[in-house]
JSON list of C-alpha atoms in Angstrom, two decimals:
[
{"chain": "A", "resi": 6, "resn": "MET", "atom": "CA", "xyz": [16.78, -3.51, -14.47]},
{"chain": "A", "resi": 7, "resn": "GLY", "atom": "CA", "xyz": [13.95, -5.61, -13.07]},
{"chain": "A", "resi": 8, "resn": "ARG", "atom": "CA", "xyz": [10.99, -3.53, -11.94]},
{"chain": "A", "resi": 9, "resn": "ALA", "atom": "CA", "xyz": [8.14, -4.61, -9.65]},
{"chain": "A", "resi": 10, "resn": "LEU", "atom": "CA", "xyz": [4.72, -3.15, -8.98]},
{"chain": "A", "resi": 11, "resn": "ILE", "atom": "CA", "xyz": [3.81, -2.85, -5.29]},
{"chain": "A", "resi": 12, "resn": "VAL", "atom": "CA", "xyz": [0.06, -2.50, -4.61]},
{"chain": "A", "resi": 13, "resn": "VAL", "atom": "CA", "xyz": [-0.41, -1.07, -1.11]},
{"chain": "A", "resi": 14, "resn": "ASP", "atom": "CA", "xyz": [-3.38, -1.95, 1.11]},
{"chain": "A", "resi": 15, "resn": "VAL", "atom": "CA", "xyz": [-6.29, -1.98, -1.35]},
{"chain": "A", "resi": 16, "resn": "GLN", "atom": "CA", "xyz": [-8.54, -3.34, 1.38]},
{"chain": "A", "resi": 17, "resn": "LYS", "atom": "CA", "xyz": [-12.21, -2.90, 2.23]},
{"chain": "A", "resi": 18, "resn": "ASP", "atom": "CA", "xyz": [-11.58, -0.96, 5.45]},
{"chain": "A", "resi": 19, "resn": "PHE", "atom": "CA", "xyz": [-9.64, 1.71, 3.53]},
{"chain": "A", "resi": 20, "resn": "CYS", "atom": "CA", "xyz": [-12.35, 2.25, 0.91]},
{"chain": "A", "resi": 21, "resn": "GLU", "atom": "CA", "xyz": [-15.78, 3.83, 1.12]},
{"chain": "A", "resi": 22, "resn": "GLY", "atom": "CA", "xyz": [-17.90, 1.89, 3.62]},
{"chain": "A", "resi": 23, "resn": "GLY", "atom": "CA", "xyz": [-14.88, 0.70, 5.61]},
{"chain": "A", "resi": 24, "resn": "SER", "atom": "CA", "xyz": [-13.85, 1.63, 9.13]},
{"chain": "A", "resi": 25, "resn": "VAL", "atom": "CA", "xyz": [-11.13, 4.05, 7.94]},
{"chain": "A", "resi": 26, "resn": "PRO", "atom": "CA", "xyz": [-12.46, 5.07, 4.52]},
{"chain": "A", "resi": 27, "resn": "VAL", "atom": "CA", "xyz": [-10.40, 7.06, 2.04]},
{"chain": "A", "resi": 28, "resn": "LYS", "atom": "CA", "xyz": [-12.60, 8.86, -0.47]},
{"chain": "A", "resi": 29, "resn": "GLY", "atom": "CA", "xyz": [-11.77, 7.64, -3.94]},
{"chain": "A", "resi": 30, "resn": "GLY", "atom": "CA", "xyz": [-10.34, 4.38, -2.62]},
{"chain": "A", "resi": 31, "resn": "ALA", "atom": "CA", "xyz": [-12.94, 2.20, -4.32]},
{"chain": "A", "resi": 32, "resn": "GLY", "atom": "CA", "xyz": [-12.34, 3.93, -7.64]},
{"chain": "A", "resi": 33, "resn": "ARG", "atom": "CA", "xyz": [-8.61, 3.38, -7.29]},
{"chain": "A", "resi": 34, "resn": "ALA", "atom": "CA", "xyz": [-9.21, -0.31, -6.49]},
{"chain": "A", "resi": 35, "resn": "GLY", "atom": "CA", "xyz": [-10.76, -0.90, -9.90]},
{"chain": "A", "resi": 36, "resn": "ALA", "atom": "CA", "xyz": [-8.13, 1.18, -11.70]},
{"chain": "A", "resi": 37, "resn": "ILE", "atom": "CA", "xyz": [-5.33, -0.70, -9.96]},
{"chain": "A", "resi": 38, "resn": "ALA", "atom": "CA", "xyz": [-6.90, -4.04, -10.89]},
{"chain": "A", "resi": 39, "resn": "ASP", "atom": "CA", "xyz": [-6.92, -2.92, -14.53]},
{"chain": "A", "resi": 40, "resn": "LEU", "atom": "CA", "xyz": [-3.29, -1.80, -14.25]},
{"chain": "A", "resi": 41, "resn": "VAL", "atom": "CA", "xyz": [-2.26, -5.16, -12.79]},
{"chain": "A", "resi": 42, "resn": "ARG", "atom": "CA", "xyz": [-4.10, -7.11, -15.48]},
{"chain": "A", "resi": 43, "resn": "THR", "atom": "CA", "xyz": [-2.66, -5.10, -18.36]},
{"chain": "A", "resi": 44, "resn": "ALA", "atom": "CA", "xyz": [0.90, -4.75, -17.04]},
{"chain": "A", "resi": 45, "resn": "ASP", "atom": "CA", "xyz": [2.07, -8.03, -18.55]},
{"chain": "A", "resi": 46, "resn": "GLY", "atom": "CA", "xyz": [5.70, -7.67, -19.55]},
{"chain": "A", "resi": 47, "resn": "GLU", "atom": "CA", "xyz": [6.08, -4.24, -17.93]},
{"chain": "A", "resi": 48, "resn": "TYR", "atom": "CA", "xyz": [6.90, -5.71, -14.51]},
{"chain": "A", "resi": 49, "resn": "SER", "atom": "CA", "xyz": [8.99, -8.68, -13.58]},
{"chain": "A", "resi": 50, "resn": "CYS", "atom": "CA", "xyz": [6.60, -9.24, -10.66]},
{"chain": "A", "resi": 51, "resn": "VAL", "atom": "CA", "xyz": [3.54, -7.75, -8.97]},
{"chain": "A", "resi": 52, "resn": "VAL", "atom": "CA", "xyz": [3.06, -7.87, -5.21]},
{"chain": "A", "resi": 53, "resn": "ALA", "atom": "CA", "xyz": [0.38, -6.59, -2.85]},
{"chain": "A", "resi": 54, "resn": "THR", "atom": "CA", "xyz": [0.51, -5.60, 0.80]},
{"chain": "A", "resi": 55, "resn": "ARG", "atom": "CA", "xyz": [-2.19, -6.07, 3.41]},
{"chain": "A", "resi": 56, "resn": "ASP", "atom": "CA", "xyz": [-2.66, -4.53, 6.83]},
{"chain": "A", "resi": 57, "resn": "HIS", "atom": "CA", "xyz": [-3.08, -7.62, 9.01]},
{"chain": "A", "resi": 58, "resn": "HIS", "atom": "CA", "xyz": [-3.63, -6.51, 12.60]},
{"chain": "A", "resi": 59, "resn": "ILE", "atom": "CA", "xyz": [-3.89, -8.78, 15.62]},
{"chain": "A", "resi": 60, "resn": "ASP", "atom": "CA", "xyz": [-2.90, -6.44, 18.46]},
{"chain": "A", "resi": 61, "resn": "PRO", "atom": "CA", "xyz": [-1.16, -3.32, 17.14]},
{"chain": "A", "resi": 62, "resn": "GLY", "atom": "CA", "xyz": [-1.18, -1.52, 20.48]},
{"chain": "A", "resi": 63, "resn": "PRO", "atom": "CA", "xyz": [-1.75, 2.26, 20.38]},
{"chain": "A", "resi": 64, "resn": "HIS", "atom": "CA", "xyz": [-2.22, 2.16, 16.60]},
{"chain": "A", "resi": 65, "resn": "PHE", "atom": "CA", "xyz": [-5.87, 1.37, 17.45]},
{"chain": "A", "resi": 66, "resn": "SER", "atom": "CA", "xyz": [-7.60, 4.09, 19.45]},
{"chain": "A", "resi": 67, "resn": "ASP", "atom": "CA", "xyz": [-11.09, 5.11, 20.57]},
{"chain": "A", "resi": 68, "resn": "HIS", "atom": "CA", "xyz": [-9.84, 8.69, 20.13]},
{"chain": "A", "resi": 69, "resn": "PRO", "atom": "CA", "xyz": [-7.65, 8.48, 17.01]},
{"chain": "A", "resi": 70, "resn": "ASP", "atom": "CA", "xyz": [-5.55, 11.34, 15.70]},
{"chain": "A", "resi": 71, "resn": "PHE", "atom": "CA", "xyz": [-5.62, 9.84, 12.17]},
{"chain": "A", "resi": 72, "resn": "ARG", "atom": "CA", "xyz": [-1.87, 10.23, 11.88]},
{"chain": "A", "resi": 73, "resn": "ASP", "atom": "CA", "xyz": [-0.42, 7.69, 14.30]},
{"chain": "A", "resi": 74, "resn": "SER", "atom": "CA", "xyz": [-3.63, 6.20, 15.69]},
{"chain": "A", "resi": 75, "resn": "PHE", "atom": "CA", "xyz": [-6.79, 5.07, 13.91]},
{"chain": "A", "resi": 76, "resn": "PRO", "atom": "CA", "xyz": [-10.09, 3.30, 14.60]},
{"chain": "A", "resi": 77, "resn": "VAL", "atom": "CA", "xyz": [-9.94, -0.49, 14.60]},
{"chain": "A", "resi": 78, "resn": "HIS", "atom": "CA", "xyz": [-9.29, -1.70, 11.04]},
{"chain": "A", "resi": 79, "resn": "CYS", "atom": "CA", "xyz": [-8.02, -4.66, 9.01]},
{"chain": "A", "resi": 80, "resn": "VAL", "atom": "CA", "xyz": [-8.19, -7.09, 11.91]},
{"chain": "A", "resi": 81, "resn": "VAL", "atom": "CA", "xyz": [-7.07, -10.60, 10.98]},
{"chain": "A", "resi": 82, "resn": "GLY", "atom": "CA", "xyz": [-10.10, -12.60, 9.89]},
{"chain": "A", "resi": 83, "resn": "SER", "atom": "CA", "xyz": [-12.37, -9.57, 9.49]},
{"chain": "A", "resi": 84, "resn": "GLU", "atom": "CA", "xyz": [-14.27, -8.64, 6.35]},
{"chain": "A", "resi": 85, "resn": "GLY", "atom": "CA", "xyz": [-12.62, -5.21, 6.38]},
{"chain": "A", "resi": 86, "resn": "GLY", "atom": "CA", "xyz": [-9.18, -6.76, 6.13]},
{"chain": "A", "resi": 87, "resn": "GLU", "atom": "CA", "xyz": [-10.01, -8.44, 2.81]},
{"chain": "A", "resi": 88, "resn": "PHE", "atom": "CA", "xyz": [-9.01, -6.95, -0.52]},
{"chain": "A", "resi": 89, "resn": "HIS", "atom": "CA", "xyz": [-11.60, -4.62, -2.05]},
{"chain": "A", "resi": 90, "resn": "PRO", "atom": "CA", "xyz": [-13.96, -6.60, -4.32]},
{"chain": "A", "resi": 91, "resn": "ASP", "atom": "CA", "xyz": [-12.84, -4.62, -7.38]},
{"chain": "A", "resi": 92, "resn": "PHE", "atom": "CA", "xyz": [-9.22, -5.62, -6.74]},
{"chain": "A", "resi": 93, "resn": "ALA", "atom": "CA", "xyz": [-9.63, -9.09, -5.22]},
{"chain": "A", "resi": 94, "resn": "PRO", "atom": "CA", "xyz": [-10.34, -10.85, -8.56]},
{"chain": "A", "resi": 95, "resn": "ALA", "atom": "CA", "xyz": [-6.94, -9.75, -9.91]},
{"chain": "A", "resi": 96, "resn": "VAL", "atom": "CA", "xyz": [-5.34, -11.50, -6.93]},
{"chain": "A", "resi": 97, "resn": "ALA", "atom": "CA", "xyz": [-7.50, -14.59, -7.36]},
{"chain": "A", "resi": 98, "resn": "GLU", "atom": "CA", "xyz": [-6.64, -14.73, -11.08]},
{"chain": "A", "resi": 99, "resn": "GLY", "atom": "CA", "xyz": [-2.94, -14.95, -10.25]},
{"chain": "A", "resi": 100, "resn": "ALA", "atom": "CA", "xyz": [-2.03, -11.48, -11.54]},
{"chain": "A", "resi": 101, "resn": "VAL", "atom": "CA", "xyz": [-0.41, -10.81, -8.14]},
{"chain": "A", "resi": 102, "resn": "ASP", "atom": "CA", "xyz": [2.69, -12.93, -7.51]},
{"chain": "A", "resi": 103, "resn": "GLU", "atom": "CA", "xyz": [2.84, -12.59, -3.72]},
{"chain": "A", "resi": 104, "resn": "VAL", "atom": "CA", "xyz": [1.01, -10.93, -0.82]},
{"chain": "A", "resi": 105, "resn": "PHE", "atom": "CA", "xyz": [2.91, -9.37, 2.09]},
{"chain": "A", "resi": 106, "resn": "PHE", "atom": "CA", "xyz": [1.23, -9.06, 5.48]},
{"chain": "A", "resi": 107, "resn": "LYS", "atom": "CA", "xyz": [2.16, -6.24, 7.86]},
{"chain": "A", "resi": 108, "resn": "GLY", "atom": "CA", "xyz": [1.25, -4.84, 11.24]},
{"chain": "A", "resi": 109, "resn": "ALA", "atom": "CA", "xyz": [0.23, -7.90, 13.24]},
{"chain": "A", "resi": 110, "resn": "ARG", "atom": "CA", "xyz": [1.43, -6.28, 16.47]},
{"chain": "A", "resi": 111, "resn": "SER", "atom": "CA", "xyz": [2.46, -2.78, 15.39]},
{"chain": "A", "resi": 112, "resn": "ALA", "atom": "CA", "xyz": [1.34, 0.14, 13.25]},
{"chain": "A", "resi": 113, "resn": "SER", "atom": "CA", "xyz": [3.60, -1.02, 10.40]},
{"chain": "A", "resi": 114, "resn": "LYS", "atom": "CA", "xyz": [2.63, 1.40, 7.66]},
{"chain": "A", "resi": 115, "resn": "SER", "atom": "CA", "xyz": [5.34, 0.39, 5.20]},
{"chain": "A", "resi": 116, "resn": "GLY", "atom": "CA", "xyz": [5.02, -2.58, 2.89]},
{"chain": "A", "resi": 117, "resn": "PHE", "atom": "CA", "xyz": [8.73, -3.14, 3.50]},
{"chain": "A", "resi": 118, "resn": "GLU", "atom": "CA", "xyz": [7.81, -4.14, 7.05]},
{"chain": "A", "resi": 119, "resn": "GLY", "atom": "CA", "xyz": [5.67, -6.91, 5.59]},
{"chain": "A", "resi": 120, "resn": "PHE", "atom": "CA", "xyz": [6.33, -10.62, 5.19]},
{"chain": "A", "resi": 121, "resn": "ALA", "atom": "CA", "xyz": [5.19, -13.25, 2.71]},
{"chain": "A", "resi": 122, "resn": "ALA", "atom": "CA", "xyz": [3.37, -16.31, 4.04]},
{"chain": "A", "resi": 123, "resn": "ASP", "atom": "CA", "xyz": [6.73, -18.11, 4.33]},
{"chain": "A", "resi": 124, "resn": "GLY", "atom": "CA", "xyz": [8.22, -15.26, 6.42]},
{"chain": "A", "resi": 125, "resn": "THR", "atom": "CA", "xyz": [10.32, -13.65, 3.67]},
{"chain": "A", "resi": 126, "resn": "PRO", "atom": "CA", "xyz": [10.58, -9.84, 4.00]},
{"chain": "A", "resi": 127, "resn": "LEU", "atom": "CA", "xyz": [9.51, -7.81, 0.97]},
{"chain": "A", "resi": 128, "resn": "ALA", "atom": "CA", "xyz": [12.97, -6.38, 0.19]},
{"chain": "A", "resi": 129, "resn": "ASP", "atom": "CA", "xyz": [14.59, -9.83, 0.28]},
{"chain": "A", "resi": 130, "resn": "TRP", "atom": "CA", "xyz": [11.84, -11.31, -1.89]},
{"chain": "A", "resi": 131, "resn": "LEU", "atom": "CA", "xyz": [12.29, -8.57, -4.51]},
{"chain": "A", "resi": 132, "resn": "ARG", "atom": "CA", "xyz": [16.09, -8.81, -4.54]},
{"chain": "A", "resi": 133, "resn": "ALA", "atom": "CA", "xyz": [15.93, -12.59, -4.99]},
{"chain": "A", "resi": 134, "resn": "ARG", "atom": "CA", "xyz": [14.07, -11.90, -8.24]},
{"chain": "A", "resi": 135, "resn": "GLY", "atom": "CA", "xyz": [16.51, -9.33, -9.53]},
{"chain": "A", "resi": 136, "resn": "VAL", "atom": "CA", "xyz": [14.28, -6.34, -8.86]},
{"chain": "A", "resi": 137, "resn": "GLU", "atom": "CA", "xyz": [16.08, -3.01, -8.68]},
{"chain": "A", "resi": 138, "resn": "GLY", "atom": "CA", "xyz": [13.17, -0.62, -9.18]},
{"chain": "A", "resi": 139, "resn": "VAL", "atom": "CA", "xyz": [9.61, -0.47, -7.89]},
{"chain": "A", "resi": 140, "resn": "ASP", "atom": "CA", "xyz": [6.42, 1.35, -8.82]},
{"chain": "A", "resi": 141, "resn": "VAL", "atom": "CA", "xyz": [4.14, 1.99, -5.82]},
{"chain": "A", "resi": 142, "resn": "VAL", "atom": "CA", "xyz": [0.35, 2.43, -6.00]},
{"chain": "A", "resi": 143, "resn": "GLY", "atom": "CA", "xyz": [-2.51, 2.08, -3.52]},
{"chain": "A", "resi": 144, "resn": "ILE", "atom": "CA", "xyz": [-4.04, 3.55, -0.38]},
{"chain": "A", "resi": 145, "resn": "ALA", "atom": "CA", "xyz": [-3.33, 5.98, 1.16]},
{"chain": "A", "resi": 146, "resn": "THR", "atom": "CA", "xyz": [-0.94, 8.34, -0.58]},
{"chain": "A", "resi": 147, "resn": "ASP", "atom": "CA", "xyz": [-0.16, 10.21, 2.63]},
{"chain": "A", "resi": 148, "resn": "HIS", "atom": "CA", "xyz": [0.23, 7.16, 4.88]},
{"chain": "A", "resi": 149, "resn": "CYS", "atom": "CA", "xyz": [1.11, 3.64, 3.73]},
{"chain": "A", "resi": 150, "resn": "VAL", "atom": "CA", "xyz": [2.00, 4.53, 0.13]},
{"chain": "A", "resi": 151, "resn": "ARG", "atom": "CA", "xyz": [4.31, 7.25, 1.45]},
{"chain": "A", "resi": 152, "resn": "ALA", "atom": "CA", "xyz": [5.92, 4.93, 4.02]},
{"chain": "A", "resi": 153, "resn": "THR", "atom": "CA", "xyz": [6.38, 2.12, 1.48]},
{"chain": "A", "resi": 154, "resn": "ALA", "atom": "CA", "xyz": [7.96, 4.42, -1.09]},
{"chain": "A", "resi": 155, "resn": "LEU", "atom": "CA", "xyz": [10.31, 6.03, 1.44]},
{"chain": "A", "resi": 156, "resn": "ASP", "atom": "CA", "xyz": [11.42, 2.65, 2.80]},
{"chain": "A", "resi": 157, "resn": "GLY", "atom": "CA", "xyz": [11.91, 1.35, -0.72]},
{"chain": "A", "resi": 158, "resn": "ALA", "atom": "CA", "xyz": [14.22, 4.27, -1.47]},
{"chain": "A", "resi": 159, "resn": "LYS", "atom": "CA", "xyz": [16.11, 3.70, 1.82]},
{"chain": "A", "resi": 160, "resn": "ALA", "atom": "CA", "xyz": [16.54, 0.06, 0.86]},
{"chain": "A", "resi": 161, "resn": "GLY", "atom": "CA", "xyz": [18.23, 1.10, -2.38]},
{"chain": "A", "resi": 162, "resn": "PHE", "atom": "CA", "xyz": [15.43, 0.56, -4.89]},
{"chain": "A", "resi": 163, "resn": "ALA", "atom": "CA", "xyz": [14.70, 3.10, -7.62]},
{"chain": "A", "resi": 164, "resn": "VAL", "atom": "CA", "xyz": [11.18, 4.13, -6.57]},
{"chain": "A", "resi": 165, "resn": "ARG", "atom": "CA", "xyz": [8.39, 5.68, -8.57]},
{"chain": "A", "resi": 166, "resn": "VAL", "atom": "CA", "xyz": [4.90, 6.45, -7.22]},
{"chain": "A", "resi": 167, "resn": "LEU", "atom": "CA", "xyz": [2.13, 6.33, -9.83]},
{"chain": "A", "resi": 168, "resn": "LEU", "atom": "CA", "xyz": [-0.14, 8.99, -8.35]},
{"chain": "A", "resi": 169, "resn": "ASP", "atom": "CA", "xyz": [-3.01, 8.28, -10.76]},
{"chain": "A", "resi": 170, "resn": "TYR", "atom": "CA", "xyz": [-3.35, 4.97, -8.91]},
{"chain": "A", "resi": 171, "resn": "THR", "atom": "CA", "xyz": [-3.33, 6.34, -5.36]},
{"chain": "A", "resi": 172, "resn": "ALA", "atom": "CA", "xyz": [-5.88, 7.95, -3.07]},
{"chain": "A", "resi": 173, "resn": "GLY", "atom": "CA", "xyz": [-4.98, 10.38, -0.31]},
{"chain": "A", "resi": 174, "resn": "VAL", "atom": "CA", "xyz": [-6.74, 11.08, 2.98]},
{"chain": "A", "resi": 175, "resn": "ALA", "atom": "CA", "xyz": [-6.39, 14.88, 2.99]},
{"chain": "A", "resi": 176, "resn": "ALA", "atom": "CA", "xyz": [-4.91, 17.58, 0.79]},
{"chain": "A", "resi": 177, "resn": "ASP", "atom": "CA", "xyz": [-2.51, 18.95, 3.41]},
{"chain": "A", "resi": 178, "resn": "THR", "atom": "CA", "xyz": [-1.04, 15.61, 4.48]},
{"chain": "A", "resi": 179, "resn": "THR", "atom": "CA", "xyz": [-0.83, 14.48, 0.86]},
{"chain": "A", "resi": 180, "resn": "ALA", "atom": "CA", "xyz": [1.07, 17.64, -0.11]},
{"chain": "A", "resi": 181, "resn": "THR", "atom": "CA", "xyz": [3.47, 17.07, 2.80]},
{"chain": "A", "resi": 182, "resn": "ALA", "atom": "CA", "xyz": [3.96, 13.44, 1.79]},
{"chain": "A", "resi": 183, "resn": "LEU", "atom": "CA", "xyz": [4.69, 14.37, -1.82]},
{"chain": "A", "resi": 184, "resn": "GLY", "atom": "CA", "xyz": [7.33, 16.85, -0.64]},
{"chain": "A", "resi": 185, "resn": "GLU", "atom": "CA", "xyz": [8.97, 14.18, 1.51]},
{"chain": "A", "resi": 186, "resn": "LEU", "atom": "CA", "xyz": [8.94, 11.73, -1.38]},
{"chain": "A", "resi": 187, "resn": "ARG", "atom": "CA", "xyz": [10.54, 14.24, -3.76]},
{"chain": "A", "resi": 188, "resn": "ASP", "atom": "CA", "xyz": [13.19, 15.06, -1.16]},
{"chain": "A", "resi": 189, "resn": "ALA", "atom": "CA", "xyz": [13.99, 11.33, -0.89]},
{"chain": "A", "resi": 190, "resn": "GLY", "atom": "CA", "xyz": [14.53, 11.06, -4.65]},
{"chain": "A", "resi": 191, "resn": "VAL", "atom": "CA", "xyz": [11.26, 9.25, -5.36]},
{"chain": "A", "resi": 192, "resn": "ASP", "atom": "CA", "xyz": [9.94, 9.85, -8.89]},
{"chain": "A", "resi": 193, "resn": "LEU", "atom": "CA", "xyz": [6.32, 11.02, -8.91]},
{"chain": "A", "resi": 194, "resn": "THR", "atom": "CA", "xyz": [4.09, 10.65, -11.98]},
{"chain": "A", "resi": 195, "resn": "GLY", "atom": "CA", "xyz": [0.46, 11.60, -12.51]},
{"chain": "A", "resi": 196, "resn": "THR", "atom": "CA", "xyz": [-1.92, 13.40, -10.16]},
{"chain": "A", "resi": 197, "resn": "PRO", "atom": "CA", "xyz": [-2.97, 12.20, -6.70]},
{"chain": "A", "resi": 198, "resn": "VAL", "atom": "CA", "xyz": [-6.63, 11.59, -6.00]},
{"chain": "A", "resi": 199, "resn": "VAL", "atom": "CA", "xyz": [-7.72, 13.54, -2.91]},
{"chain": "A", "resi": 200, "resn": "LEU", "atom": "CA", "xyz": [-11.47, 13.82, -2.41]},
{"chain": "A", "resi": 201, "resn": "THR", "atom": "CA", "xyz": [-12.42, 15.82, 0.68]}
]
């Protein structure tokens, strides 16, 4: 069974110093870069997702609830939308096979709502390469990692979340997300990082 690694939204705006910072995000960025570089042979391919907002409507708010609405983040062409500097070199070195952009005009939390530069959806891209299982890592455990893992399971992939390579926004929402993932048959390994 071909297995892929999906790296979710390791971008500047989601790490310390960004517009929607997740504590521990920067530390996970470096750990994920190491994982990607040393995973040779373990994965048939490695992909990354990026929030890539142009006009996502009510997803951006001056009064965000931090569940469905957030401050402005990851706007196309902005510094905050770039990969975190601890992860970006792994992409530049070619350790990531493809990048999938999501959320141009919607909230689009799931990587499976993303498209490669040529317009190919993530699920189609993976299936074309014989991938049947995916490992999901990234930011944030209780938002985009959760949504990506759940959509991967719905799409028929065998999904595992490597919690040692995730960072969560809050303990309560992370606990809820982990329960939802277990209920969906997603395999969870490791311990989530949640720094409050």
